[in-house]
């Protein structure tokens, strides 16, 4: 189950939501005040979606105050105009603010109408709230980067690794590798991800306990994804990428296996390589359908 705050829209905001469906509003700014979702500002459509973006959004973004921005796109879908949801939670926000805004997002989407929202951005820096930042978000997974020679070398290493150090009493051998158990916290985090509480999870293998733990759970923007990858240890990453393709709204799970080359121990490299396939099978059993898998070699 996802953790929600119980914060609901007030009557004024609900009326604005109803008005927004006629297509005349371009922007709705929503804040959390006195344990309610409130309308902080609105703006009507002026020109096209691109020219309105920076002109209407930038003036209502405050440097140190979180908010949600609902931005009406020019694309029409079956229920009416499509909308973009931008969650602005600057890095300097308090931990409580970050938690409250992350936990209330699902409620806001439901109250506005999930079918209308075809794209989402989680922004932590001002440049991510611009039209250019929006385009970077859309294009982030447009094409995979070519492997470097060291990345290709790592791929070959993964193909030829033979595990000689693993105590198989604590796990079981499968045709695809070694299945380390998930901790209850890791299983709970996956359920919360599926229920909309998070869009990013990071997993680590406890080499002593020989189990997979969740090391990070958050709602982040696509531009923040590279910042989550450690430089000294291997990790598994699961990200829910929300985007549009040919006018269709898509929510795609992306799995990333990051590996810092030879700066970590041989045993760590072998454990992560051997446990990856069974871990992906566990994710699939939870209902997580991976559409893209990437190996990232971290160069210090």
PDB file of C-alpha atoms in Angstrom:
ATOM      1  CA  UNK A   1       0.000   0.000   0.000  1.00  0.00           C
ATOM      2  CA  UNK A   2       1.220   3.536  -0.725  1.00  0.00           C
ATOM      3  CA  UNK A   3       1.635   6.027   2.104  1.00  0.00           C
ATOM      4  CA  UNK A   4      -0.671   9.013   1.551  1.00  0.00           C
ATOM      5  CA  UNK A   5      -1.106  12.024   3.794  1.00  0.00           C
ATOM      6  CA  UNK A   6      -4.866  12.494   3.816  1.00  0.00           C
ATOM      7  CA  UNK A   7      -4.389  16.012   2.412  1.00  0.00           C
ATOM      8  CA  UNK A   8      -7.226  16.865   0.006  1.00  0.00           C
ATOM      9  CA  UNK A   9      -8.075  19.785  -2.342  1.00  0.00           C
ATOM     10  CA  UNK A  10     -10.195  22.550  -0.840  1.00  0.00           C
ATOM     11  CA  UNK A  11     -13.464  23.619  -2.466  1.00  0.00           C
ATOM     12  CA  UNK A  12     -11.899  26.480  -4.418  1.00  0.00           C
ATOM     13  CA  UNK A  13      -9.336  24.181  -6.014  1.00  0.00           C
ATOM     14  CA  UNK A  14     -11.980  21.613  -6.930  1.00  0.00           C
ATOM     15  CA  UNK A  15     -13.942  24.319  -8.750  1.00  0.00           C
ATOM     16  CA  UNK A  16     -10.811  25.337 -10.650  1.00  0.00           C
ATOM     17  CA  UNK A  17     -10.252  21.707 -11.621  1.00  0.00           C
ATOM     18  CA  UNK A  18     -13.729  21.677 -13.122  1.00  0.00           C
ATOM     19  CA  UNK A  19     -13.095  24.924 -14.980  1.00  0.00           C
ATOM     20  CA  UNK A  20      -9.773  23.626 -16.307  1.00  0.00           C
ATOM     21  CA  UNK A  21     -11.489  20.968 -18.375  1.00  0.00           C
ATOM     22  CA  UNK A  22     -12.875  23.589 -20.802  1.00  0.00           C
ATOM     23  CA  UNK A  23      -9.352  24.144 -22.147  1.00  0.00           C
ATOM     24  CA  UNK A  24      -9.000  27.859 -21.403  1.00  0.00           C
ATOM     25  CA  UNK A  25      -6.598  27.517 -18.485  1.00  0.00           C
ATOM     26  CA  UNK A  26      -2.933  26.886 -19.288  1.00  0.00           C
ATOM     27  CA  UNK A  27      -1.432  26.782 -15.773  1.00  0.00           C
ATOM     28  CA  UNK A  28      -2.620  25.864 -12.289  1.00  0.00           C
ATOM     29  CA  UNK A  29      -0.194  26.289  -9.392  1.00  0.00           C
ATOM     30  CA  UNK A  30      -1.060  24.180  -6.345  1.00  0.00           C
ATOM     31  CA  UNK A  31       0.443  24.449  -2.866  1.00  0.00           C
ATOM     32  CA  UNK A  32      -0.063  22.613   0.407  1.00  0.00           C
ATOM     33  CA  UNK A  33      -1.267  25.066   3.048  1.00  0.00           C
ATOM     34  CA  UNK A  34      -2.925  24.291   6.380  1.00  0.00           C
ATOM     35  CA  UNK A  35      -3.095  20.599   5.474  1.00  0.00           C
ATOM     36  CA  UNK A  36      -5.029  21.354   2.259  1.00  0.00           C
ATOM     37  CA  UNK A  37      -4.248  21.459  -1.441  1.00  0.00           C
ATOM     38  CA  UNK A  38      -4.825  25.078  -2.450  1.00  0.00           C
ATOM     39  CA  UNK A  39      -4.707  27.019  -5.707  1.00  0.00           C
ATOM     40  CA  UNK A  40      -1.864  29.562  -5.557  1.00  0.00           C
ATOM     41  CA  UNK A  41      -2.121  30.908  -9.107  1.00  0.00           C
ATOM     42  CA  UNK A  42      -3.684  30.305 -12.512  1.00  0.00           C
ATOM     43  CA  UNK A  43      -3.000  31.572 -16.014  1.00  0.00           C
ATOM     44  CA  UNK A  44      -5.019  31.288 -19.190  1.00  0.00           C
ATOM     45  CA  UNK A  45      -3.782  30.113 -22.576  1.00  0.00           C
ATOM     46  CA  UNK A  46      -1.946  32.916 -24.390  1.00  0.00           C
ATOM     47  CA  UNK A  47      -0.114  31.391 -27.346  1.00  0.00           C
ATOM     48  CA  UNK A  48       1.116  27.873 -28.057  1.00  0.00           C
ATOM     49  CA  UNK A  49       2.407  25.336 -25.559  1.00  0.00           C
ATOM     50  CA  UNK A  50       6.088  26.169 -26.101  1.00  0.00           C
ATOM     51  CA  UNK A  51       5.854  29.964 -26.020  1.00  0.00           C
ATOM     52  CA  UNK A  52       3.570  29.948 -22.984  1.00  0.00           C
ATOM     53  CA  UNK A  53       5.765  27.638 -20.922  1.00  0.00           C
ATOM     54  CA  UNK A  54       8.610  29.866 -19.731  1.00  0.00           C
ATOM     55  CA  UNK A  55       6.467  33.004 -19.837  1.00  0.00           C
ATOM     56  CA  UNK A  56       3.797  31.599 -17.522  1.00  0.00           C
ATOM     57  CA  UNK A  57       5.615  29.039 -15.378  1.00  0.00           C
ATOM     58  CA  UNK A  58       8.840  30.865 -14.448  1.00  0.00           C
ATOM     59  CA  UNK A  59       7.148  33.811 -12.651  1.00  0.00           C
ATOM     60  CA  UNK A  60       5.205  31.540 -10.288  1.00  0.00           C
ATOM     61  CA  UNK A  61       8.091  29.253  -9.283  1.00  0.00           C
ATOM     62  CA  UNK A  62       9.590  30.353  -5.954  1.00  0.00           C
ATOM     63  CA  UNK A  63      13.203  29.430  -5.231  1.00  0.00           C
ATOM     64  CA  UNK A  64      12.600  27.822  -1.843  1.00  0.00           C
ATOM     65  CA  UNK A  65       8.889  26.930  -1.800  1.00  0.00           C
ATOM     66  CA  UNK A  66       7.651  23.570  -3.149  1.00  0.00           C
ATOM     67  CA  UNK A  67       4.525  23.391  -5.281  1.00  0.00           C
ATOM     68  CA  UNK A  68       2.797  21.434  -8.014  1.00  0.00           C
ATOM     69  CA  UNK A  69       2.260  22.901 -11.477  1.00  0.00           C
ATOM     70  CA  UNK A  70      -0.424  21.536 -13.788  1.00  0.00           C
ATOM     71  CA  UNK A  71       0.348  22.688 -17.336  1.00  0.00           C
ATOM     72  CA  UNK A  72      -2.133  22.219 -20.165  1.00  0.00           C
ATOM     73  CA  UNK A  73      -0.564  20.843 -23.329  1.00  0.00           C
ATOM     74  CA  UNK A  74      -1.917  21.427 -26.828  1.00  0.00           C
ATOM     75  CA  UNK A  75      -2.312  17.687 -27.390  1.00  0.00           C
ATOM     76  CA  UNK A  76      -5.864  16.358 -27.292  1.00  0.00           C
ATOM     77  CA  UNK A  77      -6.659  12.908 -25.931  1.00  0.00           C
ATOM     78  CA  UNK A  78      -9.929  11.000 -25.564  1.00  0.00           C
ATOM     79  CA  UNK A  79     -11.013  12.872 -22.412  1.00  0.00           C
ATOM     80  CA  UNK A  80      -9.973  16.355 -23.581  1.00  0.00           C
ATOM     81  CA  UNK A  81      -6.698  18.283 -23.411  1.00  0.00           C
ATOM     82  CA  UNK A  82      -3.652  16.480 -22.043  1.00  0.00           C
ATOM     83  CA  UNK A  83      -1.817  17.926 -19.038  1.00  0.00           C
ATOM     84  CA  UNK A  84       1.731  17.881 -17.694  1.00  0.00           C
ATOM     85  CA  UNK A  85       2.242  17.607 -13.929  1.00  0.00           C
ATOM     86  CA  UNK A  86       5.388  19.272 -12.607  1.00  0.00           C
ATOM     87  CA  UNK A  87       6.370  18.672  -8.980  1.00  0.00           C
ATOM     88  CA  UNK A  88       8.704  21.455  -7.842  1.00  0.00           C
ATOM     89  CA  UNK A  89      10.557  20.399  -4.672  1.00  0.00           C
ATOM     90  CA  UNK A  90      13.865  22.317  -4.465  1.00  0.00           C
ATOM     91  CA  UNK A  91      16.877  20.638  -2.903  1.00  0.00           C
ATOM     92  CA  UNK A  92      16.780  23.051   0.049  1.00  0.00           C
ATOM     93  CA  UNK A  93      13.282  21.922   1.040  1.00  0.00           C
ATOM     94  CA  UNK A  94      12.973  20.334   4.468  1.00  0.00           C
ATOM     95  CA  UNK A  95      12.735  16.565   4.765  1.00  0.00           C
ATOM     96  CA  UNK A  96       9.131  16.934   5.916  1.00  0.00           C
ATOM     97  CA  UNK A  97       8.241  19.028   2.852  1.00  0.00           C
ATOM     98  CA  UNK A  98       9.822  16.471   0.544  1.00  0.00           C
ATOM     99  CA  UNK A  99       7.909  13.636   2.190  1.00  0.00           C
ATOM    100  CA  UNK A 100       4.575  15.472   2.240  1.00  0.00           C
ATOM    101  CA  UNK A 101       4.761  16.542  -1.407  1.00  0.00           C
ATOM    102  CA  UNK A 102       5.849  13.067  -2.521  1.00  0.00           C
ATOM    103  CA  UNK A 103       3.059  11.389  -0.553  1.00  0.00           C
ATOM    104  CA  UNK A 104       0.320  13.808  -1.668  1.00  0.00           C
ATOM    105  CA  UNK A 105       1.045  13.619  -5.393  1.00  0.00           C
ATOM    106  CA  UNK A 106      -1.075  10.510  -5.965  1.00  0.00           C
ATOM    107  CA  UNK A 107      -4.077  12.166  -4.281  1.00  0.00           C
ATOM    108  CA  UNK A 108      -3.704  15.278  -6.439  1.00  0.00           C
ATOM    109  CA  UNK A 109      -3.585  13.200  -9.622  1.00  0.00           C
ATOM    110  CA  UNK A 110      -6.709  11.302  -8.612  1.00  0.00           C
ATOM    111  CA  UNK A 111      -8.660  14.452  -7.724  1.00  0.00           C
ATOM    112  CA  UNK A 112      -7.711  16.236 -10.947  1.00  0.00           C
ATOM    113  CA  UNK A 113      -8.191  13.143 -13.084  1.00  0.00           C
ATOM    114  CA  UNK A 114      -5.375  10.701 -13.732  1.00  0.00           C
ATOM    115  CA  UNK A 115      -6.490  10.215 -17.334  1.00  0.00           C
ATOM    116  CA  UNK A 116      -5.723  13.868 -18.131  1.00  0.00           C
ATOM    117  CA  UNK A 117      -2.104  13.754 -16.898  1.00  0.00           C
ATOM    118  CA  UNK A 118       0.063  12.166 -19.589  1.00  0.00           C
ATOM    119  CA  UNK A 119       3.480  13.382 -18.420  1.00  0.00           C
ATOM    120  CA  UNK A 120       5.162  14.075 -15.094  1.00  0.00           C
ATOM    121  CA  UNK A 121       8.348  15.869 -14.103  1.00  0.00           C
ATOM    122  CA  UNK A 122       9.926  15.986 -10.658  1.00  0.00           C
ATOM    123  CA  UNK A 123      12.109  19.107 -10.574  1.00  0.00           C
ATOM    124  CA  UNK A 124      14.650  20.002  -7.900  1.00  0.00           C
ATOM    125  CA  UNK A 125      16.539  22.761  -9.763  1.00  0.00           C
ATOM    126  CA  UNK A 126      15.141  25.801 -11.562  1.00  0.00           C
ATOM    127  CA  UNK A 127      16.518  24.750 -14.954  1.00  0.00           C
ATOM    128  CA  UNK A 128      14.325  21.637 -14.801  1.00  0.00           C
ATOM    129  CA  UNK A 129      11.218  23.847 -14.664  1.00  0.00           C
ATOM    130  CA  UNK A 130      11.963  25.481 -18.035  1.00  0.00           C
ATOM    131  CA  UNK A 131      10.849  24.447 -21.504  1.00  0.00           C
ATOM    132  CA  UNK A 132      14.413  23.312 -22.222  1.00  0.00           C
ATOM    133  CA  UNK A 133      14.395  21.204 -19.052  1.00  0.00           C
ATOM    134  CA  UNK A 134      11.087  19.663 -20.101  1.00  0.00           C
ATOM    135  CA  UNK A 135      12.574  18.730 -23.481  1.00  0.00           C
ATOM    136  CA  UNK A 136      15.624  17.169 -21.800  1.00  0.00           C
ATOM    137  CA  UNK A 137      13.260  15.110 -19.682  1.00  0.00           C
ATOM    138  CA  UNK A 138      11.423  13.870 -22.778  1.00  0.00           C
ATOM    139  CA  UNK A 139      14.585  13.021 -24.686  1.00  0.00           C
ATOM    140  CA  UNK A 140      16.552  11.425 -21.839  1.00  0.00           C
ATOM    141  CA  UNK A 141      15.810   7.874 -22.965  1.00  0.00           C
ATOM    142  CA  UNK A 142      15.406   8.579 -26.669  1.00  0.00           C
ATOM    143  CA  UNK A 143      18.539   6.654 -27.636  1.00  0.00           C
ATOM    144  CA  UNK A 144      21.018   4.504 -25.702  1.00  0.00           C
ATOM    145  CA  UNK A 145      24.585   5.766 -25.541  1.00  0.00           C
ATOM    146  CA  UNK A 146      27.159   3.562 -27.274  1.00  0.00           C
ATOM    147  CA  UNK A 147      29.322   1.411 -25.029  1.00  0.00           C
ATOM    148  CA  UNK A 148      32.877   2.567 -24.437  1.00  0.00           C
ATOM    149  CA  UNK A 149      35.720   0.100 -24.759  1.00  0.00           C
ATOM    150  CA  UNK A 150      35.835  -0.331 -20.976  1.00  0.00           C
ATOM    151  CA  UNK A 151      32.077  -0.908 -20.866  1.00  0.00           C
ATOM    152  CA  UNK A 152      32.438  -3.567 -23.552  1.00  0.00           C
ATOM    153  CA  UNK A 153      35.209  -5.132 -21.490  1.00  0.00           C
ATOM    154  CA  UNK A 154      32.890  -5.230 -18.482  1.00  0.00           C
ATOM    155  CA  UNK A 155      30.195  -6.936 -20.550  1.00  0.00           C
ATOM    156  CA  UNK A 156      32.672  -9.634 -21.446  1.00  0.00           C
ATOM    157  CA  UNK A 157      33.626  -9.957 -17.774  1.00  0.00           C
ATOM    158  CA  UNK A 158      29.981 -10.499 -16.867  1.00  0.00           C
ATOM    159  CA  UNK A 159      29.709 -13.266 -19.460  1.00  0.00           C
ATOM    160  CA  UNK A 160      32.694 -15.177 -18.117  1.00  0.00           C
ATOM    161  CA  UNK A 161      32.436 -14.661 -14.349  1.00  0.00           C
ATOM    162  CA  UNK A 162      32.467 -17.885 -12.313  1.00  0.00           C
ATOM    163  CA  UNK A 163      31.453 -17.622  -8.667  1.00  0.00           C
ATOM    164  CA  UNK A 164      33.774 -19.561  -6.354  1.00  0.00           C
ATOM    165  CA  UNK A 165      33.157 -17.732  -3.073  1.00  0.00           C
ATOM    166  CA  UNK A 166      29.409 -17.925  -2.492  1.00  0.00           C
ATOM    167  CA  UNK A 167      27.876 -19.960   0.304  1.00  0.00           C
ATOM    168  CA  UNK A 168      24.955 -21.626  -1.463  1.00  0.00           C
ATOM    169  CA  UNK A 169      23.331 -22.653   1.845  1.00  0.00           C
ATOM    170  CA  UNK A 170      21.794 -19.176   2.185  1.00  0.00           C
ATOM    171  CA  UNK A 171      20.506 -18.959  -1.408  1.00  0.00           C
ATOM    172  CA  UNK A 172      19.432 -21.268  -4.187  1.00  0.00           C
ATOM    173  CA  UNK A 173      21.001 -21.795  -7.582  1.00  0.00           C
ATOM    174  CA  UNK A 174      18.881 -21.090 -10.672  1.00  0.00           C
ATOM    175  CA  UNK A 175      19.595 -21.538 -14.373  1.00  0.00           C
ATOM    176  CA  UNK A 176      20.088 -17.762 -14.648  1.00  0.00           C
ATOM    177  CA  UNK A 177      22.283 -17.225 -11.593  1.00  0.00           C
ATOM    178  CA  UNK A 178      22.054 -17.068  -7.801  1.00  0.00           C
ATOM    179  CA  UNK A 179      18.855 -15.892  -6.142  1.00  0.00           C
ATOM    180  CA  UNK A 180      19.494 -13.746  -3.083  1.00  0.00           C
ATOM    181  CA  UNK A 181      16.352 -13.178  -0.984  1.00  0.00           C
ATOM    182  CA  UNK A 182      14.736  -9.748  -0.773  1.00  0.00           C
ATOM    183  CA  UNK A 183      14.374  -8.176   2.656  1.00  0.00           C
ATOM    184  CA  UNK A 184      10.809  -7.283   3.764  1.00  0.00           C
ATOM    185  CA  UNK A 185      11.715  -3.596   3.411  1.00  0.00           C
ATOM    186  CA  UNK A 186      12.784  -4.160  -0.199  1.00  0.00           C
ATOM    187  CA  UNK A 187       9.530  -5.968  -0.981  1.00  0.00           C
ATOM    188  CA  UNK A 188       7.538  -3.140   0.639  1.00  0.00           C
ATOM    189  CA  UNK A 189       9.418  -0.530  -1.397  1.00  0.00           C
ATOM    190  CA  UNK A 190       8.570  -2.355  -4.641  1.00  0.00           C
ATOM    191  CA  UNK A 191       4.886  -2.411  -3.661  1.00  0.00           C
ATOM    192  CA  UNK A 192       5.013   1.318  -2.865  1.00  0.00           C
ATOM    193  CA  UNK A 193       6.651   2.007  -6.221  1.00  0.00           C
ATOM    194  CA  UNK A 194       3.828   0.190  -7.989  1.00  0.00           C
ATOM    195  CA  UNK A 195       1.280   2.178  -5.956  1.00  0.00           C
ATOM    196  CA  UNK A 196       2.790   5.535  -6.927  1.00  0.00           C
ATOM    197  CA  UNK A 197       4.615   6.577  -3.746  1.00  0.00           C
ATOM    198  CA  UNK A 198       8.013   6.519  -5.456  1.00  0.00           C
ATOM    199  CA  UNK A 199       9.349   6.443  -8.990  1.00  0.00           C
ATOM    200  CA  UNK A 200      12.937   5.447  -8.118  1.00  0.00           C
ATOM    201  CA  UNK A 201      14.368   2.596  -6.053  1.00  0.00           C
ATOM    202  CA  UNK A 202      18.001   1.658  -5.479  1.00  0.00           C
ATOM    203  CA  UNK A 203      19.011  -1.807  -4.259  1.00  0.00           C
ATOM    204  CA  UNK A 204      22.243  -3.113  -2.766  1.00  0.00           C
ATOM    205  CA  UNK A 205      23.427  -6.613  -1.915  1.00  0.00           C
ATOM    206  CA  UNK A 206      24.526  -7.152   1.679  1.00  0.00           C
ATOM    207  CA  UNK A 207      27.570  -9.326   1.042  1.00  0.00           C
ATOM    208  CA  UNK A 208      27.600 -10.685   4.605  1.00  0.00           C
ATOM    209  CA  UNK A 209      23.880 -11.458   4.932  1.00  0.00           C
ATOM    210  CA  UNK A 210      23.703 -12.332   1.223  1.00  0.00           C
ATOM    211  CA  UNK A 211      20.371 -10.602   0.725  1.00  0.00           C
ATOM    212  CA  UNK A 212      19.085  -7.741  -1.419  1.00  0.00           C
ATOM    213  CA  UNK A 213      18.185  -4.585   0.495  1.00  0.00           C
ATOM    214  CA  UNK A 214      16.593  -1.298  -0.577  1.00  0.00           C
ATOM    215  CA  UNK A 215      19.169   1.477  -0.134  1.00  0.00           C
ATOM    216  CA  UNK A 216      17.149   4.394  -1.494  1.00  0.00           C
ATOM    217  CA  UNK A 217      13.507   5.160  -2.326  1.00  0.00           C
ATOM    218  CA  UNK A 218      12.506   8.540  -3.733  1.00  0.00           C
ATOM    219  CA  UNK A 219      10.513  10.559  -6.218  1.00  0.00           C
ATOM    220  CA  UNK A 220      13.069  12.116  -8.570  1.00  0.00           C
ATOM    221  CA  UNK A 221      13.224  13.682 -12.001  1.00  0.00           C
ATOM    222  CA  UNK A 222      14.909  11.991 -14.909  1.00  0.00           C
ATOM    223  CA  UNK A 223      17.691  14.602 -14.840  1.00  0.00           C
ATOM    224  CA  UNK A 224      18.526  13.591 -11.259  1.00  0.00           C
ATOM    225  CA  UNK A 225      18.920   9.912 -12.093  1.00  0.00           C
ATOM    226  CA  UNK A 226      22.680  10.036 -12.871  1.00  0.00           C
ATOM    227  CA  UNK A 227      23.306  11.672  -9.472  1.00  0.00           C
ATOM    228  CA  UNK A 228      22.023   8.569  -7.674  1.00  0.00           C
ATOM    229  CA  UNK A 229      24.690   6.214  -9.050  1.00  0.00           C
ATOM    230  CA  UNK A 230      27.527   5.530  -6.556  1.00  0.00           C
ATOM    231  CA  UNK A 231      31.104   5.716  -7.763  1.00  0.00           C
ATOM    232  CA  UNK A 232      32.558   3.017  -5.509  1.00  0.00           C
ATOM    233  CA  UNK A 233      29.941   0.259  -5.284  1.00  0.00           C
ATOM    234  CA  UNK A 234      27.671  -1.694  -7.600  1.00  0.00           C
ATOM    235  CA  UNK A 235      23.919  -1.129  -7.392  1.00  0.00           C
ATOM    236  CA  UNK A 236      20.635  -2.110  -9.013  1.00  0.00           C
ATOM    237  CA  UNK A 237      18.313   0.777  -9.919  1.00  0.00           C
ATOM    238  CA  UNK A 238      14.626   0.705 -10.858  1.00  0.00           C
ATOM    239  CA  UNK A 239      13.061   3.834 -12.362  1.00  0.00           C
ATOM    240  CA  UNK A 240       9.508   4.479 -13.551  1.00  0.00           C
ATOM    241  CA  UNK A 241       9.967   6.669 -16.641  1.00  0.00           C
ATOM    242  CA  UNK A 242       6.806   8.625 -17.465  1.00  0.00           C
ATOM    243  CA  UNK A 243       6.711  10.006 -20.995  1.00  0.00           C
ATOM    244  CA  UNK A 244       4.807  10.239 -24.247  1.00  0.00           C
ATOM    245  CA  UNK A 245       5.597   8.512 -27.527  1.00  0.00           C
ATOM    246  CA  UNK A 246       3.701   9.289 -30.732  1.00  0.00           C
ATOM    247  CA  UNK A 247       1.057  11.011 -28.639  1.00  0.00           C
ATOM    248  CA  UNK A 248       0.560   8.052 -26.280  1.00  0.00           C
ATOM    249  CA  UNK A 249       1.214   8.347 -22.550  1.00  0.00           C
ATOM    250  CA  UNK A 250       3.574   5.634 -21.309  1.00  0.00           C
ATOM    251  CA  UNK A 251       4.878   4.568 -17.922  1.00  0.00           C
ATOM    252  CA  UNK A 252       7.931   2.398 -18.506  1.00  0.00           C
ATOM    253  CA  UNK A 253      10.089   0.635 -15.940  1.00  0.00           C
ATOM    254  CA  UNK A 254      13.810   1.015 -16.624  1.00  0.00           C
ATOM    255  CA  UNK A 255      16.323  -1.246 -14.875  1.00  0.00           C
ATOM    256  CA  UNK A 256      19.916  -0.054 -14.490  1.00  0.00           C
ATOM    257  CA  UNK A 257      22.819  -2.151 -13.241  1.00  0.00           C
ATOM    258  CA  UNK A 258      25.663   0.203 -12.312  1.00  0.00           C
ATOM    259  CA  UNK A 259      29.161  -1.146 -11.798  1.00  0.00           C
ATOM    260  CA  UNK A 260      32.312   0.851 -10.907  1.00  0.00           C
ATOM    261  CA  UNK A 261      34.579  -1.403 -12.935  1.00  0.00           C
ATOM    262  CA  UNK A 262      37.472  -2.877 -11.006  1.00  0.00           C
ATOM    263  CA  UNK A 263      37.447  -0.434  -8.081  1.00  0.00           C
ATOM    264  CA  UNK A 264      35.193  -2.773  -6.087  1.00  0.00           C
ATOM    265  CA  UNK A 265      36.058  -6.288  -4.962  1.00  0.00           C
ATOM    266  CA  UNK A 266      35.907  -9.323  -7.218  1.00  0.00           C
ATOM    267  CA  UNK A 267      33.288 -10.868  -4.931  1.00  0.00           C
ATOM    268  CA  UNK A 268      31.057  -7.792  -5.168  1.00  0.00           C
ATOM    269  CA  UNK A 269      31.272  -7.810  -8.981  1.00  0.00           C
ATOM    270  CA  UNK A 270      30.487 -11.509  -9.116  1.00  0.00           C
ATOM    271  CA  UNK A 271      27.572 -11.290  -6.664  1.00  0.00           C
ATOM    272  CA  UNK A 272      25.861  -8.476  -8.552  1.00  0.00           C
ATOM    273  CA  UNK A 273      26.405 -10.169 -11.891  1.00  0.00           C
ATOM    274  CA  UNK A 274      25.158 -13.570 -10.684  1.00  0.00           C
ATOM    275  CA  UNK A 275      22.128 -12.235  -8.782  1.00  0.00           C
ATOM    276  CA  UNK A 276      20.875  -9.881 -11.494  1.00  0.00           C
ATOM    277  CA  UNK A 277      18.796 -12.318 -13.571  1.00  0.00           C
ATOM    278  CA  UNK A 278      16.999 -13.895 -10.570  1.00  0.00           C
ATOM    279  CA  UNK A 279      16.371 -10.397  -9.187  1.00  0.00           C
ATOM    280  CA  UNK A 280      14.730  -9.365 -12.457  1.00  0.00           C
ATOM    281  CA  UNK A 281      12.561 -12.476 -12.217  1.00  0.00           C
ATOM    282  CA  UNK A 282      11.481 -11.425  -8.714  1.00  0.00           C
ATOM    283  CA  UNK A 283      10.574  -7.951 -10.011  1.00  0.00           C
ATOM    284  CA  UNK A 284       8.508  -9.520 -12.777  1.00  0.00           C
ATOM    285  CA  UNK A 285       6.685 -11.632 -10.178  1.00  0.00           C
ATOM    286  CA  UNK A 286       5.699  -8.395  -8.416  1.00  0.00           C
ATOM    287  CA  UNK A 287       4.225  -7.105 -11.683  1.00  0.00           C
ATOM    288  CA  UNK A 288       7.161  -4.926 -12.738  1.00  0.00           C
ATOM    289  CA  UNK A 289       7.580  -5.232 -16.508  1.00  0.00           C
ATOM    290  CA  UNK A 290      11.015  -3.980 -17.515  1.00  0.00           C
ATOM    291  CA  UNK A 291      11.054  -2.357 -20.960  1.00  0.00           C
ATOM    292  CA  UNK A 292      14.688  -1.241 -20.946  1.00  0.00           C
ATOM    293  CA  UNK A 293      17.802  -2.625 -19.257  1.00  0.00           C
ATOM    294  CA  UNK A 294      21.091  -0.736 -19.119  1.00  0.00           C
ATOM    295  CA  UNK A 295      24.551  -1.534 -17.839  1.00  0.00           C
ATOM    296  CA  UNK A 296      26.421   1.542 -16.655  1.00  0.00           C
ATOM    297  CA  UNK A 297      30.105   1.426 -15.859  1.00  0.00           C
ATOM    298  CA  UNK A 298      31.052   4.215 -13.453  1.00  0.00           C
ATOM    299  CA  UNK A 299      34.368   5.875 -14.218  1.00  0.00           C
ATOM    300  CA  UNK A 300      35.844   7.770 -11.268  1.00  0.00           C
TER     301      UNK A 300
END
